[in-house]
Every structure is written in C-alpha cells, then in structure tokens.
Coordinates of C-alpha atoms in Angstrom, one line a residue:
Chain B
M8 CA 204.9 302.9 109.0
Q9 CA 205.2 305.4 106.4
I10 CA 206.5 309.5 106.3
I11 CA 204.3 311.2 103.7
R12 CA 204.4 314.3 102.3
N13 CA 201.8 315.9 104.4
R14 CA 204.0 314.4 107.6
V15 CA 201.7 312.0 109.1
M16 CA 202.9 308.6 110.1
V17 CA 200.9 306.6 108.9
N18 CA 200.9 303.0 110.4
S19 CA 199.3 300.9 107.1
I20 CA 199.7 297.1 105.9
P21 CA 202.0 297.9 102.9
R22 CA 201.7 295.3 99.7
F23 CA 203.6 294.6 97.4
G24 CA 203.1 294.2 93.3
F25 CA 201.1 296.4 91.2
K26 CA 201.4 299.7 91.2
Y27 CA 199.5 301.8 89.1
L28 CA 201.2 304.0 87.6
S29 CA 204.4 302.6 87.6
D30 CA 204.1 301.8 84.3
S31 CA 206.9 303.5 82.4
T32 CA 206.5 302.4 79.0
F33 CA 206.6 305.5 76.5
L34 CA 207.8 308.0 79.7
N35 CA 211.7 309.0 79.5
E36 CA 213.0 310.6 82.8
E37 CA 211.9 313.7 82.0
H38 CA 208.8 312.6 82.1
L39 CA 209.2 310.4 85.0
Q40 CA 210.4 313.7 86.9
I41 CA 207.0 315.7 86.3
Q42 CA 204.6 312.7 86.9
K43 CA 206.0 312.4 90.6
A44 CA 205.8 316.3 90.5
A45 CA 202.3 316.3 89.3
L46 CA 200.8 312.7 91.5
D47 CA 202.9 314.2 94.9
F48 CA 200.8 317.7 94.4
A49 CA 197.4 315.4 93.2
K50 CA 198.1 313.6 96.8
E51 CA 198.4 315.8 98.5
K52 CA 196.6 319.3 98.0
M53 CA 193.8 317.4 95.8
A54 CA 193.0 314.2 97.0
P55 CA 192.1 315.1 100.4
Y56 CA 189.9 317.6 99.3
S57 CA 187.7 315.6 96.4
A58 CA 185.1 314.5 97.8
E59 CA 184.5 318.1 99.8
W60 CA 184.3 319.9 96.7
D61 CA 182.7 317.0 95.6
K62 CA 180.1 317.5 98.1
K63 CA 179.6 321.3 98.6
H64 CA 179.7 321.6 94.3
H65 CA 182.4 323.8 95.4
F66 CA 184.7 324.8 92.4
P67 CA 188.2 325.4 94.0
K68 CA 190.1 328.2 92.0
D69 CA 192.6 328.6 94.6
V70 CA 194.3 325.0 93.5
L71 CA 193.3 325.8 90.5
R72 CA 195.9 328.4 90.5
E73 CA 198.2 326.6 92.5
L74 CA 198.5 324.2 89.7
A75 CA 198.8 326.9 87.4
A76 CA 201.9 328.2 89.4
M77 CA 203.4 324.2 88.8
G78 CA 203.3 325.2 85.0
F79 CA 199.5 322.9 84.3
S80 CA 198.0 325.0 82.3
T81 CA 200.0 326.3 79.7
I82 CA 202.0 322.7 79.1
Y83 CA 201.7 322.3 75.2
V84 CA 201.2 326.7 74.7
K85 CA 204.8 327.5 73.4
Q86 CA 207.5 329.0 75.2
E87 CA 207.5 332.0 73.2
S88 CA 204.3 332.5 74.1
G89 CA 204.4 332.2 77.6
G90 CA 203.4 329.1 78.1
V91 CA 205.8 325.6 78.9
G92 CA 206.3 324.3 75.6
L93 CA 206.3 320.4 76.1
D94 CA 204.3 317.5 74.6
R95 CA 201.0 316.1 74.7
L96 CA 202.4 312.8 75.8
T97 CA 203.9 314.7 78.5
A98 CA 200.4 316.2 79.2
S99 CA 198.4 312.7 79.6
V100 CA 201.1 311.5 81.9
I101 CA 199.9 315.0 84.0
F102 CA 196.7 314.5 83.8
E103 CA 196.2 310.9 85.0
A104 CA 199.1 312.1 87.5
L105 CA 196.4 314.8 88.9
S106 CA 193.0 312.8 88.1
Y107 CA 194.1 310.5 90.6
G108 CA 193.6 313.7 92.7
D109 CA 190.8 314.7 91.6
V110 CA 188.7 314.0 88.1
T111 CA 186.1 317.3 88.4
T112 CA 189.4 319.9 88.2
T113 CA 190.8 317.9 85.9
A114 CA 189.2 317.6 83.2
Y115 CA 188.1 321.3 84.1
L116 CA 192.3 321.7 83.7
T117 CA 191.9 320.0 80.6
I118 CA 190.1 322.6 79.3
Q119 CA 192.1 326.1 80.2
N120 CA 195.3 323.6 78.4
M121 CA 193.0 323.4 75.5
C122 CA 191.8 327.5 75.2
A123 CA 195.5 328.3 75.3
Y124 CA 196.6 325.8 72.7
M125 CA 194.0 327.4 70.4
V126 CA 195.1 330.9 71.2
D127 CA 198.1 330.2 70.4
Q128 CA 198.4 328.2 67.2
F129 CA 196.0 330.8 65.7
G130 CA 195.5 333.8 67.5
N131 CA 197.7 337.1 66.1
E132 CA 200.4 338.7 68.6
E133 CA 198.0 340.7 70.5
Q134 CA 195.3 338.0 71.8
K135 CA 198.6 335.4 72.4
K136 CA 200.4 338.4 74.8
T137 CA 196.9 339.6 76.4
W138 CA 195.3 336.3 77.2
I139 CA 197.7 333.8 77.6
P140 CA 200.1 335.3 80.7
R141 CA 196.7 335.3 82.2
F142 CA 195.8 331.2 81.4
G143 CA 199.4 330.7 82.1
T144 CA 198.6 331.6 86.0
F145 CA 194.6 331.2 86.1
D146 CA 194.8 335.2 86.7
A147 CA 192.0 334.0 83.6
F148 CA 189.6 331.0 83.5
A149 CA 188.7 330.4 79.8
S150 CA 185.5 328.3 78.2
Y151 CA 184.9 326.7 75.3
C152 CA 181.5 326.6 73.7
L153 CA 180.6 324.8 70.8
T154 CA 177.8 322.1 72.3
E155 CA 173.8 323.7 71.2
P156 CA 170.6 322.4 72.8
N157 CA 169.7 321.2 69.4
S158 CA 173.3 320.2 67.9
G159 CA 175.7 317.9 70.0
S160 CA 177.2 315.1 68.0
D161 CA 175.3 317.4 64.5
S162 CA 177.3 320.3 66.0
K163 CA 178.2 321.8 62.2
N164 CA 174.1 322.4 62.3
M165 CA 174.8 325.1 64.7
K166 CA 172.3 328.2 65.0
T167 CA 174.4 330.4 67.2
F168 CA 175.4 332.9 64.6
A169 CA 177.8 336.3 64.6
K170 CA 176.4 339.2 62.4
K171 CA 178.8 342.0 61.1
D172 CA 177.9 345.1 61.7
G173 CA 180.7 348.0 61.1
N174 CA 183.6 347.0 62.9
D175 CA 181.4 344.8 65.1
Y176 CA 180.3 341.5 65.5
V177 CA 176.7 341.1 67.2
I178 CA 176.1 337.4 68.2
N179 CA 173.0 335.9 69.0
G180 CA 172.5 332.0 70.0
S181 CA 172.7 330.1 73.5
K182 CA 175.9 327.6 74.2
C183 CA 175.1 324.7 76.9
F184 CA 176.9 322.0 78.3
I185 CA 179.5 324.7 79.4
S186 CA 182.3 323.6 81.9
G187 CA 183.1 327.1 83.7
G188 CA 179.9 328.7 82.5
S189 CA 179.2 331.7 84.8
V190 CA 182.4 331.5 86.0
S191 CA 185.0 331.6 83.4
D192 CA 186.5 335.5 81.8
V193 CA 186.5 334.5 78.5
Y194 CA 183.9 332.5 76.3
L195 CA 186.1 330.8 73.0
L196 CA 182.9 330.7 70.8
M197 CA 182.4 328.9 67.8
C198 CA 179.8 330.5 65.5
K199 CA 178.3 331.0 62.1
T200 CA 179.6 333.8 60.6
S201 CA 178.1 333.2 56.9
E202 CA 175.9 329.8 56.6
K203 CA 178.1 327.4 55.8
D204 CA 181.4 329.4 58.1
V205 CA 182.2 328.4 61.4
S206 CA 184.2 330.6 63.6
C207 CA 186.0 330.9 66.3
I208 CA 185.3 334.1 68.3
L209 CA 186.1 335.7 72.0
V210 CA 183.9 337.4 74.0
E211 CA 184.4 338.5 77.9
K212 CA 182.3 338.1 80.2
G213 CA 180.7 341.2 81.4
T214 CA 179.6 341.8 77.5
P215 CA 176.3 343.6 77.4
G216 CA 173.8 340.4 76.2
L217 CA 176.1 337.4 77.2
S218 CA 174.1 335.9 80.2
F219 CA 174.2 332.4 82.3
G220 CA 172.0 330.0 82.6
K221 CA 171.7 328.5 86.4
L222 CA 173.8 326.2 87.2
E223 CA 173.4 322.3 86.1
D224 CA 172.7 319.8 88.8
K225 CA 174.4 317.1 87.1
M226 CA 175.1 313.6 88.0
G227 CA 179.1 313.9 88.5
W228 CA 181.5 316.6 87.9
N229 CA 180.0 318.6 91.1
A230 CA 183.2 320.6 91.5
S231 CA 182.9 322.1 88.1
P232 CA 180.4 325.3 87.4
T233 CA 178.4 324.3 84.3
A234 CA 175.3 326.5 82.6
M235 CA 174.4 328.0 79.7
V236 CA 175.6 330.8 77.5
L237 CA 173.3 332.7 75.9
F238 CA 174.1 335.8 73.7
D239 CA 171.4 338.0 73.0
N240 CA 173.2 341.0 70.7
V241 CA 176.4 339.9 72.1
R242 CA 178.7 342.6 70.4
V243 CA 182.1 342.4 70.8
P244 CA 184.6 344.1 68.0
Q245 CA 186.1 342.1 64.7
S246 CA 189.4 341.8 66.2
N247 CA 188.1 339.4 68.9
L248 CA 187.7 336.8 66.0
L249 CA 190.2 333.9 66.6
G250 CA 192.0 333.5 63.0
K251 CA 190.4 333.4 59.7
E252 CA 186.3 334.1 58.7
G253 CA 185.6 329.8 58.0
N254 CA 188.5 327.8 59.6
G255 CA 186.5 327.6 62.9
F256 CA 185.9 323.8 62.0
K257 CA 189.6 323.3 60.8
M258 CA 190.4 324.8 64.2
A259 CA 188.4 322.4 66.6
M260 CA 189.9 319.7 64.0
S261 CA 193.0 320.6 64.9
A262 CA 192.1 320.7 68.7
L263 CA 190.1 317.3 69.2
D264 CA 192.5 315.3 69.1
G265 CA 194.9 316.3 71.5
G266 CA 191.5 317.2 73.6
R267 CA 190.4 313.6 73.4
I268 CA 194.1 312.3 74.8
N269 CA 193.5 314.7 77.7
I270 CA 189.6 313.7 78.4
A271 CA 191.0 310.1 78.0
S272 CA 193.8 310.5 80.9
C273 CA 191.7 311.6 83.1
S274 CA 189.6 308.7 83.1
L275 CA 193.1 306.5 83.8
G276 CA 194.2 308.6 86.5
G277 CA 190.5 308.0 88.4
A278 CA 190.1 304.8 87.2
S279 CA 193.4 303.6 88.8
F280 CA 192.0 305.7 92.4
A281 CA 189.3 303.7 92.1
F282 CA 190.9 300.5 91.2
D283 CA 193.9 301.2 94.2
L284 CA 190.7 301.4 96.7
A285 CA 189.3 298.1 95.3
K286 CA 193.0 296.7 95.7
D287 CA 192.7 297.4 99.8
Y288 CA 188.9 296.3 100.0
L289 CA 189.8 292.9 98.7
H290 CA 192.8 292.1 101.6
D291 CA 191.7 293.7 104.4
R292 CA 187.5 292.6 104.1
K293 CA 186.7 288.6 104.9
Q294 CA 183.5 287.3 104.7
F295 CA 183.2 283.1 105.0
G296 CA 186.8 283.2 106.9
Q297 CA 188.3 284.2 103.9
P298 CA 189.7 287.4 102.7
L299 CA 187.7 288.2 99.1
A300 CA 191.3 288.5 97.4
A301 CA 191.2 284.3 98.0
F302 CA 187.7 283.9 95.9
Q303 CA 188.6 283.3 92.4
G304 CA 185.8 285.2 91.0
L305 CA 186.6 288.3 92.3
Q306 CA 190.5 287.6 91.2
F307 CA 189.4 286.8 88.2
K308 CA 187.3 290.2 87.9
F309 CA 190.3 292.5 89.0
A310 CA 192.9 290.5 86.0
D311 CA 190.1 291.9 83.6
M312 CA 190.2 295.6 85.3
A313 CA 194.1 295.8 85.9
T314 CA 194.4 294.6 82.3
N315 CA 191.7 296.9 80.8
L316 CA 193.2 300.0 83.0
V317 CA 196.7 298.7 81.3
T318 CA 195.8 298.1 78.1
S319 CA 194.2 301.9 78.1
R320 CA 196.9 303.2 79.3
L321 CA 199.4 302.0 76.7
I322 CA 196.9 303.3 73.8
V323 CA 196.0 307.1 75.3
R324 CA 200.2 307.2 75.1
Q325 CA 200.7 305.5 72.2
A326 CA 198.7 308.3 70.3
A327 CA 199.7 311.3 72.0
Q328 CA 203.0 310.4 70.8
M329 CA 201.7 310.2 67.9
I330 CA 199.8 313.1 67.8
D331 CA 202.9 314.2 68.8
N332 CA 205.3 313.2 65.8
S333 CA 202.0 314.0 63.5
H334 CA 201.2 310.9 62.5
P335 CA 199.1 310.1 60.0
D336 CA 197.4 308.0 61.8
K337 CA 196.9 310.2 65.0
T338 CA 193.4 311.6 64.1
L339 CA 191.9 307.3 63.8
Y340 CA 194.5 305.9 67.2
S341 CA 193.2 309.1 69.5
A342 CA 189.7 308.1 68.2
M343 CA 190.5 304.9 68.9
A344 CA 192.1 305.7 72.7
K345 CA 189.0 308.0 74.1
R346 CA 186.8 305.5 73.4
Y347 CA 188.3 302.6 74.9
A348 CA 189.7 304.2 77.9
T349 CA 187.1 305.8 78.9
D350 CA 184.6 302.8 78.4
S351 CA 186.9 300.9 80.6
C352 CA 188.4 303.5 82.8
F353 CA 184.5 303.8 83.5
N354 CA 183.9 299.6 83.5
V355 CA 186.7 299.6 86.0
A356 CA 185.5 302.3 88.6
N357 CA 182.0 300.6 88.5
E358 CA 183.5 297.0 89.0
A359 CA 185.3 298.4 91.6
L360 CA 181.9 300.0 92.7
Q361 CA 181.0 295.7 92.8
L362 CA 183.6 294.6 94.7
H363 CA 183.4 297.3 97.7
G364 CA 179.9 296.1 98.0
G365 CA 177.5 297.7 100.0
Y366 CA 179.8 299.7 101.2
G367 CA 180.3 301.0 97.8
Y368 CA 177.4 302.4 97.7
L369 CA 178.6 304.9 100.2
S370 CA 180.3 308.2 99.4
E371 CA 181.8 308.2 102.5
Y372 CA 183.7 305.3 100.4
Q373 CA 184.7 307.3 97.8
I374 CA 183.6 305.1 94.8
E375 CA 180.5 307.1 93.7
R376 CA 182.5 309.9 93.0
I377 CA 184.2 308.5 91.0
V378 CA 182.2 306.1 89.2
R379 CA 179.5 309.3 88.6
D380 CA 182.6 311.5 87.8
L381 CA 183.8 309.1 84.9
R382 CA 180.9 308.8 83.4
V383 CA 180.3 311.3 81.6
H384 CA 183.4 311.0 79.3
Q385 CA 181.9 308.5 77.6
I386 CA 180.3 311.6 76.3
L387 CA 181.6 314.5 76.2
E388 CA 184.6 315.6 74.2
G389 CA 182.6 313.3 71.1
T390 CA 180.7 310.5 72.3
N391 CA 181.6 307.1 72.2
E392 CA 179.5 306.6 69.7
I393 CA 180.3 309.3 67.4
M394 CA 184.3 308.1 67.9
K395 CA 183.1 304.9 66.3
V396 CA 182.0 306.6 63.3
I397 CA 185.5 308.7 62.8
I398 CA 187.1 304.8 63.5
A399 CA 185.4 303.1 61.3
R400 CA 185.4 305.7 58.8
N401 CA 190.0 305.8 58.7
L402 CA 190.0 302.6 58.6
L403 CA 187.2 301.9 55.7
K404 CA 188.1 305.3 53.5
Chain S
M1 CA 228.3 333.1 100.7
K2 CA 228.2 328.8 100.0
V3 CA 225.9 326.4 100.4
L4 CA 226.8 322.1 100.0
V5 CA 223.8 320.2 100.0
A6 CA 224.3 316.2 100.7
V7 CA 221.6 314.1 99.4
K8 CA 221.3 310.1 99.4
R9 CA 218.8 308.5 97.3
V10 CA 217.3 305.7 98.9
V11 CA 214.1 303.1 98.8
D12 CA 211.1 305.3 98.6
S13 CA 209.7 305.5 101.8
G14 CA 206.1 304.0 101.0
I15 CA 206.9 300.7 99.4
K16 CA 207.2 297.4 101.0
V17 CA 211.0 296.0 100.9
R18 CA 211.6 292.3 100.3
V19 CA 214.5 290.6 102.3
K20 CA 217.1 288.7 100.2
P21 CA 219.9 286.6 102.0
D22 CA 222.5 289.5 100.6
G23 CA 220.3 292.6 101.8
I24 CA 217.1 294.2 101.0
D25 CA 215.8 293.8 96.8
L26 CA 216.7 296.4 95.2
Q27 CA 215.3 295.5 91.8
G28 CA 212.7 296.8 90.1
V29 CA 212.2 299.2 93.3
K30 CA 211.0 302.8 93.7
M31 CA 214.0 305.0 94.6
T32 CA 213.7 308.3 95.5
I33 CA 215.9 311.3 96.9
N34 CA 216.0 311.3 101.1
P35 CA 213.4 312.3 102.7
F36 CA 215.7 314.4 105.3
C37 CA 217.9 315.2 102.5
E38 CA 214.8 317.0 100.6
I39 CA 214.4 319.2 103.6
A40 CA 218.2 319.9 103.6
V41 CA 217.4 321.0 99.9
E42 CA 214.7 323.0 100.8
E43 CA 216.2 324.9 103.8
A44 CA 219.2 325.9 101.1
V45 CA 216.2 326.9 98.7
R46 CA 214.6 329.4 101.5
L47 CA 218.4 330.3 103.0
K48 CA 219.9 331.6 99.3
E49 CA 215.7 333.2 98.7
K50 CA 216.1 335.4 102.2
K51 CA 219.5 336.3 100.2
L52 CA 221.7 335.0 103.2
I53 CA 223.7 332.4 100.5
A54 CA 224.7 332.8 97.3
E55 CA 225.1 329.3 95.9
I56 CA 223.7 326.2 96.4
V57 CA 225.9 323.0 95.0
A58 CA 224.0 320.1 95.7
V59 CA 226.1 316.4 95.8
T60 CA 225.5 312.5 95.4
I61 CA 227.1 309.4 95.5
G62 CA 226.3 306.0 93.9
P63 CA 225.7 305.4 90.5
K64 CA 224.3 307.0 87.5
Q65 CA 220.8 306.8 88.7
G66 CA 221.9 308.7 91.8
A67 CA 221.4 311.7 89.3
E68 CA 217.5 311.5 90.1
S69 CA 218.8 312.6 92.7
L70 CA 220.7 316.1 91.7
R71 CA 218.1 317.0 89.2
H72 CA 215.2 317.1 91.9
A73 CA 217.5 319.2 94.2
L74 CA 218.2 321.7 91.5
A75 CA 214.3 321.8 90.2
L76 CA 213.8 323.2 93.7
G77 CA 216.2 324.9 93.6
A78 CA 219.9 324.5 93.6
D79 CA 222.5 325.8 91.2
K80 CA 225.3 323.6 90.7
A81 CA 225.4 319.7 90.9
I82 CA 228.2 317.4 91.9
H83 CA 228.2 313.5 91.7
V84 CA 230.7 311.4 92.7
T85 CA 230.1 307.8 90.9
T86 CA 230.5 304.8 92.2
E87 CA 228.9 300.9 91.7
A88 CA 228.8 300.0 94.8
R89 CA 225.3 299.6 97.0
I90 CA 225.5 303.0 98.5
D91 CA 222.8 301.4 101.0
Q92 CA 225.5 299.1 102.4
A93 CA 229.3 299.9 101.3
V94 CA 229.0 303.6 101.1
Q95 CA 229.6 303.9 105.2
P96 CA 229.3 307.9 107.0
L97 CA 233.1 308.5 107.5
D98 CA 234.0 307.5 103.9
V99 CA 231.1 309.9 102.9
A100 CA 232.6 312.2 105.3
N101 CA 236.1 311.7 104.3
I102 CA 234.7 312.4 100.6
L103 CA 232.4 315.3 101.7
A104 CA 235.3 316.9 103.3
K105 CA 237.9 316.7 100.4
L106 CA 235.4 318.7 98.3
V107 CA 234.6 321.1 101.1
E108 CA 238.0 321.7 101.2
R109 CA 238.2 322.1 97.3
D110 CA 235.4 324.8 96.8
N111 CA 235.2 327.0 100.4
Y112 CA 231.8 326.1 101.8
N113 CA 230.9 328.3 103.8
L114 CA 227.9 326.2 105.2
V115 CA 227.2 322.0 104.5
L116 CA 223.4 321.0 105.5
M117 CA 222.5 317.5 104.9
G118 CA 219.7 315.0 106.2
K119 CA 219.8 313.7 110.0
Q120 CA 219.7 310.9 108.4
S121 CA 218.8 308.6 105.6
I122 CA 215.8 306.0 106.0
D123 CA 218.2 302.8 104.6
D124 CA 220.6 302.5 107.3
D125 CA 219.6 305.3 109.9
F126 CA 222.9 305.6 110.7
N127 CA 222.7 309.3 112.1
Q128 CA 226.5 309.9 111.9
T129 CA 227.7 311.7 108.6
G130 CA 226.5 315.0 109.9
Q131 CA 228.8 314.6 113.1
M132 CA 232.0 312.6 111.5
L133 CA 232.2 315.5 109.0
A134 CA 232.1 318.7 111.1
G135 CA 234.6 315.9 113.6
L136 CA 237.0 315.9 110.4
L137 CA 237.0 319.6 109.7
D138 CA 237.4 320.4 112.9
W139 CA 233.7 322.6 112.1
P140 CA 230.5 323.2 114.8
Q141 CA 227.8 321.3 114.6
A142 CA 223.9 321.8 115.5
T143 CA 222.3 318.3 114.4
F144 CA 218.0 317.7 114.1
A145 CA 217.8 321.1 113.2
S146 CA 214.2 322.5 113.6
N147 CA 214.9 326.0 112.6
I148 CA 217.7 327.7 111.5
Q149 CA 218.7 331.5 111.5
I150 CA 222.2 333.0 110.0
T151 CA 222.7 337.0 110.6
D152 CA 226.3 337.6 109.8
G153 CA 228.0 334.6 109.4
I154 CA 226.5 333.6 113.2
A155 CA 224.0 330.0 112.8
Q156 CA 221.5 329.7 115.0
V157 CA 219.9 326.8 115.3
I158 CA 216.8 324.7 117.3
R159 CA 217.5 321.4 118.0
E160 CA 215.0 318.7 118.7
I161 CA 216.4 316.4 121.3
D162 CA 214.6 314.4 123.7
G163 CA 213.9 316.6 126.5
G164 CA 212.7 319.3 124.1
L165 CA 214.3 321.9 122.1
Q166 CA 217.6 323.6 122.5
T167 CA 219.4 326.4 121.0
V168 CA 222.8 326.6 119.9
K169 CA 224.7 329.1 118.0
F170 CA 228.0 329.2 116.5
K171 CA 230.0 331.5 114.1
L172 CA 229.9 329.6 110.4
P173 CA 231.3 327.5 108.7
G174 CA 229.0 324.5 110.0
V175 CA 227.5 321.6 109.4
I176 CA 223.7 321.4 110.5
T177 CA 222.1 318.3 110.6
C178 CA 218.4 318.4 109.1
D179 CA 215.0 316.6 111.2
L180 CA 211.9 316.6 110.3
R181 CA 209.6 319.7 111.2
L182 CA 212.0 322.3 109.7
N183 CA 210.3 323.0 106.6
Q184 CA 207.9 320.9 104.1
P185 CA 210.0 320.8 100.7
R186 CA 208.1 322.8 98.0
F187 CA 206.6 320.4 94.4
A188 CA 209.1 321.0 92.3
S189 CA 207.4 322.8 88.6
V190 CA 207.4 321.8 85.8
P191 CA 209.2 324.9 84.2
N192 CA 212.1 324.6 87.5
I193 CA 212.1 320.8 86.0
M194 CA 213.2 322.0 82.6
K195 CA 215.1 324.5 84.0
A196 CA 217.6 322.3 86.0
K197 CA 218.3 320.1 82.8
S198 CA 220.6 322.5 82.1
K199 CA 222.1 323.9 85.2
P200 CA 225.9 322.1 85.6
L201 CA 226.3 319.1 86.5
E202 CA 230.3 317.6 87.6
T203 CA 230.7 314.0 87.6
I204 CA 233.8 312.7 89.9
P205 CA 234.9 309.4 90.3
L206 CA 234.2 308.4 93.5
D207 CA 237.8 306.8 93.2
K208 CA 239.1 310.6 93.0
L209 CA 238.2 311.7 96.5
G210 CA 238.8 309.0 98.7
K211 CA 238.2 305.1 98.9
L212 CA 235.4 302.8 100.7
H213 CA 236.9 300.8 103.6
N214 CA 234.0 298.7 104.1
S215 CA 234.9 299.1 107.5
I216 CA 231.7 297.9 108.9
Q217 CA 230.1 294.7 107.2
I218 CA 226.3 293.3 107.4
T219 CA 226.0 290.2 108.7
K220 CA 222.5 289.5 108.4
T221 CA 219.2 291.7 107.5
E222 CA 216.3 290.6 108.7
A223 CA 212.1 291.7 108.2
P224 CA 210.6 292.9 111.4
A225 CA 208.9 290.1 113.1
I226 CA 204.8 290.2 111.9
R227 CA 203.0 292.1 114.4
K228 CA 201.1 289.6 117.0
G229 CA 197.2 290.5 117.8
G230 CA 196.6 292.0 120.7
A231 CA 194.0 291.4 123.7
I232 CA 191.2 292.9 125.5
V233 CA 192.0 291.6 129.3
E234 CA 189.0 291.7 132.4
N235 CA 190.7 293.8 134.3
V236 CA 194.4 295.3 135.5
D237 CA 194.7 291.6 137.8
V238 CA 194.9 289.7 134.0
L239 CA 196.9 292.8 132.4
L240 CA 199.9 292.3 135.4
Q241 CA 199.8 288.6 135.1
K242 CA 200.2 289.4 131.5
L243 CA 203.0 291.7 131.3
R244 CA 204.8 289.3 133.6
N245 CA 204.3 286.4 131.6
E246 CA 204.2 286.9 128.4
A247 CA 205.5 289.8 127.8
K248 CA 208.2 289.2 130.7
L249 CA 208.5 293.6 130.9
F250 CA 208.9 292.4 135.0

C-alpha cells in the first residue's frame, strides 16, 4: 500500500532497485530539497493531466501560474531584480523533475525563464521593473522570436528588419515556429537594425501591425501553442530596445548555452517517465510463460536505455555546473550535452515504446506522447547537426 | 500563542522495504518527513495565517540527517527549529515514552500553548506519543483530528473515530494529534526553501533533555507473507466450504 500526496491509497506491487531521479551526483542538500518540491508538484499537478492537455491542445495557463508561485519562472534571474537568484544546475534539476510530469509545459516554462533572464541581463532599470515581476508570476507570458521561414540554422541571415523612424522603430518581417505565438503578452524579437546588426526589441501583443498565423498542428508539444508571428509596419518606441543596437547576437549567444541545458533537461524528465513505465511493463507483461524481464534480448535493451539515461544526466549536470562557474569550455560541453541527451532520451522513449509492443502504440499508455514530445528536442534550440558543428569547431580550433 | 510541532524522519512511504535480521535496512534508503507530521506542520502554518498563533517551533529527534525534516518544516512556514541529536536508530531505539518525556521538558522550558503532532509515524505505527505527552503534562488531548478550530483559547477538534466523528472541546494548553483528512500540505516553494536556510535552528544533544531507556525490545522483524492468488468459486456452497476449511473463518 502507498500513501501518495493526493491521498489515494494505491495497492501497487512495490519494486526494488533503480529509482530514476535518485542520482544525486553534483547535487547538494538544497538541490535535493528543491528537486523534491518540483517532483511532488509534477506528479500531483501535471502528470495526471498531461494526456488530456495533449489531446485537447490545451495550454494550461493556470498551472503555469502555480509553477510561477513555486518560484519556477524566474529561476536564474537575480534576486535584486525580483527573481529567485539560483544557478543553472538548480534550473536543470527543476526542469528535469517537472518534465517528468509534462514535457511540453516544462519546455514552455524554460522559454519564460530564458526571456526573463535576457531582460535581467541586458535590460535597463525601467524594462526590468516593468517585466520581471510580471514574468515571475506569469502575469505576462513571453515568447522568443528568432527563426524565420528562410533562416533557421542560418539565423544571421534573418530578414525581419526594424527601421528607425523618429523616436520609433518600424518593424517588418515574419518569424515562425514561435512557442506561445498569439497567446504571449510580449515577444522578444531578434531582428536586423542594419544590414549587419542584429538587435533585440520587445514587442507587446496588441501593437498595431502585429498579427499571428494560425496555430500550427504539430507532431507533439500540443499543450503549447505554436504560430507564425507577423510584423506589418509594427511601430514601437526605441525605448523597447533591449540592450544595445547590434548586440543582439551576443545576447543570443549568452542565452544559448543555458537554453541548451534547459531543453536537454526536459528530455531527461520525459525519458525517465518512459523508462519507469517500461520497467513496470517488463515485470507485468508475460509471454511464453515468463515476464518480459526474463528475456535477455529485452534485458540488454533495457540496460542500454538505463546507461544512456544516466550518462545523459551526468553530462547535462556537468555542463550546467560549467556555465555556473563560467568555465571556458562551457559552450563545448553545453553543445555536447544538448546533442547527446536529446538524442539518447528520444531513443530511450522510442525503445520504451517498442518494449510495450502493440500497447506502446496506443495513446492510453502515454509512451507515444513522450516520443512525440521529445522528438522536437533534437531539432530546436539549435539542431543536433549544428551542435556537432559547434563541438567540432571548439575542438579543432 | 506558541505552538510546538514534533516531526519525525521516516522511511519514504513509496519505497519497498528490505528486512534484515536486526530490522529494516536503512542503508541508502529514501527518507522523508512522516506524512502525518507534515500535516501537523501544515495545520500550524494555517493557524498562523489565520493569526490564531504567533510562533511555530518544529522539533525532531535523531541523527544529523534529521535536520532535513526540520528544514522542510521551516520551508512550509515554521519559524524556528530544534534538533535533539542522537545517533540511536530512530525507528527502533527512540520510543514513545522517551520522546514524550523529552518533548515535555521542551514544553516546560519554552512554555508552548499547543503541541501538534502526527497521530502516528509510519515506521512503528505506535500512535502513543501524543497521548503520553498529554498525560505527562496533565494536559487535555484530542487525537485523530480532522478539523481544528481555536477561538479565545478554546480548541474545538473533530476526531475521526471508528464510530464516526466526535467533537471535543477543551481549554488550551493541550495536545492535538493530526489525521489524514485534516489538510493537504502545501508544496514548499523555492523562495521559501531559500528563506528557511536563515531561520534559527537550535541543536541540543539528547542526554541534556532525557534518556533512551529501550524499555521495548524488538525481538523479530519479518516481511509480510506474500499475497497468494484468489480463486473464483461456482456457487455459495463452495464458498462456504472454502471459508470453513481453507480460510478457517468458522
């Protein structure tokens, strides 16, 4: 019998052995306390609803507000600016634990954190005062606009342009694949302000000329709205510029390492969930008179899944710590961590689906949703191919 | 008004327990705050939010890892913590009467108006400490609380008993032990976890407050018998036959 947080007495067959998130290498007591808080929240407030959110394409703004109340939306924003002031390792632990409950909303939460971080790092006092408290409660939802229909990996080649006009900028162009598109209150727009200069400008929803494409129908990440963001002579005051003109790329680079750790951490949580489901299934399902766990072929597959999951976690946490310590190799390790963890974790989920046989294909068993959600982590925040470019470049310089 | 909340660090309820010849194997096992103690802390925090009490002090008895449960209580909203340190096994050698005596000393030292605790701990399930403490202090008690109201120094408690619900009323100070349906503890938010680090934590070696007498000795610890499968019977006669001959019910 188990007494679990929502007071349901569940008669389940307890198991010995490997407990997904018991690996506490790199973690001190405070990390473990915070991990427990995040995991408890994920199991009670996210996991039971994840399937429904996916099926109904429902964006759970209320749960995101509760996550904000827990302190999870401005994790590495400085305390003086109104954030929680913790480090990237803690953020990784939090996102890993939350994505055990739901990958998609956790991934959106990482975007909010990143936008808040950028305002904190590069914004002036006015901008920090205006936005950070609102980000910290999810009173304002934020989106990050970089990718365009014709510039993904080749982001420097973007065409969206902000032209100076009096005291304003007039912006024209389009961004695509924007998480939170049409729902978010503020858009951190990376655009050209001259032929070579990329700058970051804050554009609020409701500004005339700002419109959105239809909500994209995706393979996964269904609980999070994704749409094109269109700029047709959008006029904003020049005071909406974040940081200095032309510094956009440097700003983006400084946020990228952390963003990669974040998305890798989301993969870890989702894969852990699929892994646990697979473990139970191997014990429960019997064929040819034995539980599946007795077959060596499946044992080998499961052993590889566990090894890949644990090693992914180690490199993600190490890279997070390197960012926290401003280690000179942090970009190299962040790229390695993102590439390795997102690939491994997708494979863990995919193998978990295979271990479930026909049942793995049914949405009722939840595995296929994890596979669908994790697939995009190999693509966004920099494709894994670009990660290899970065890794090689760092090694061969 | 000051409240003392006693918390115990126990084996996590979700894990499978391994039995060794000298008791439960605690090596590397996940430990957490006793669920009923957590409910007691939550209730104290709610009473403080209603401005019925002014200060919450959490106390635990155990080795240095026991401080984790205190920090959890502080993160939920306790103001101060007391750690009574001992290296003895808390699931075996720290027994209800000794605990009650130690808590009684703390009550006399600090003058609390109310002691809240869980109804029992999920490792030994004694369900005695609160009752013994009330006896030692000669205070009224209400156990298995599923609702607590405090007005003008009078506590009104609804108790969950076998026959249903019983409401008792008494003048504070008193001891109340908390049951499952009293409340649902909040999540410790990150800002509160960080604030908890700077709240006062007092450490007292156990022998300054009392002694562990080990008056109860554990002679044997066994795992429960493995559950055997059931069977579907064709009719009532076969059922009665099985109940008499196999289950030996009558």
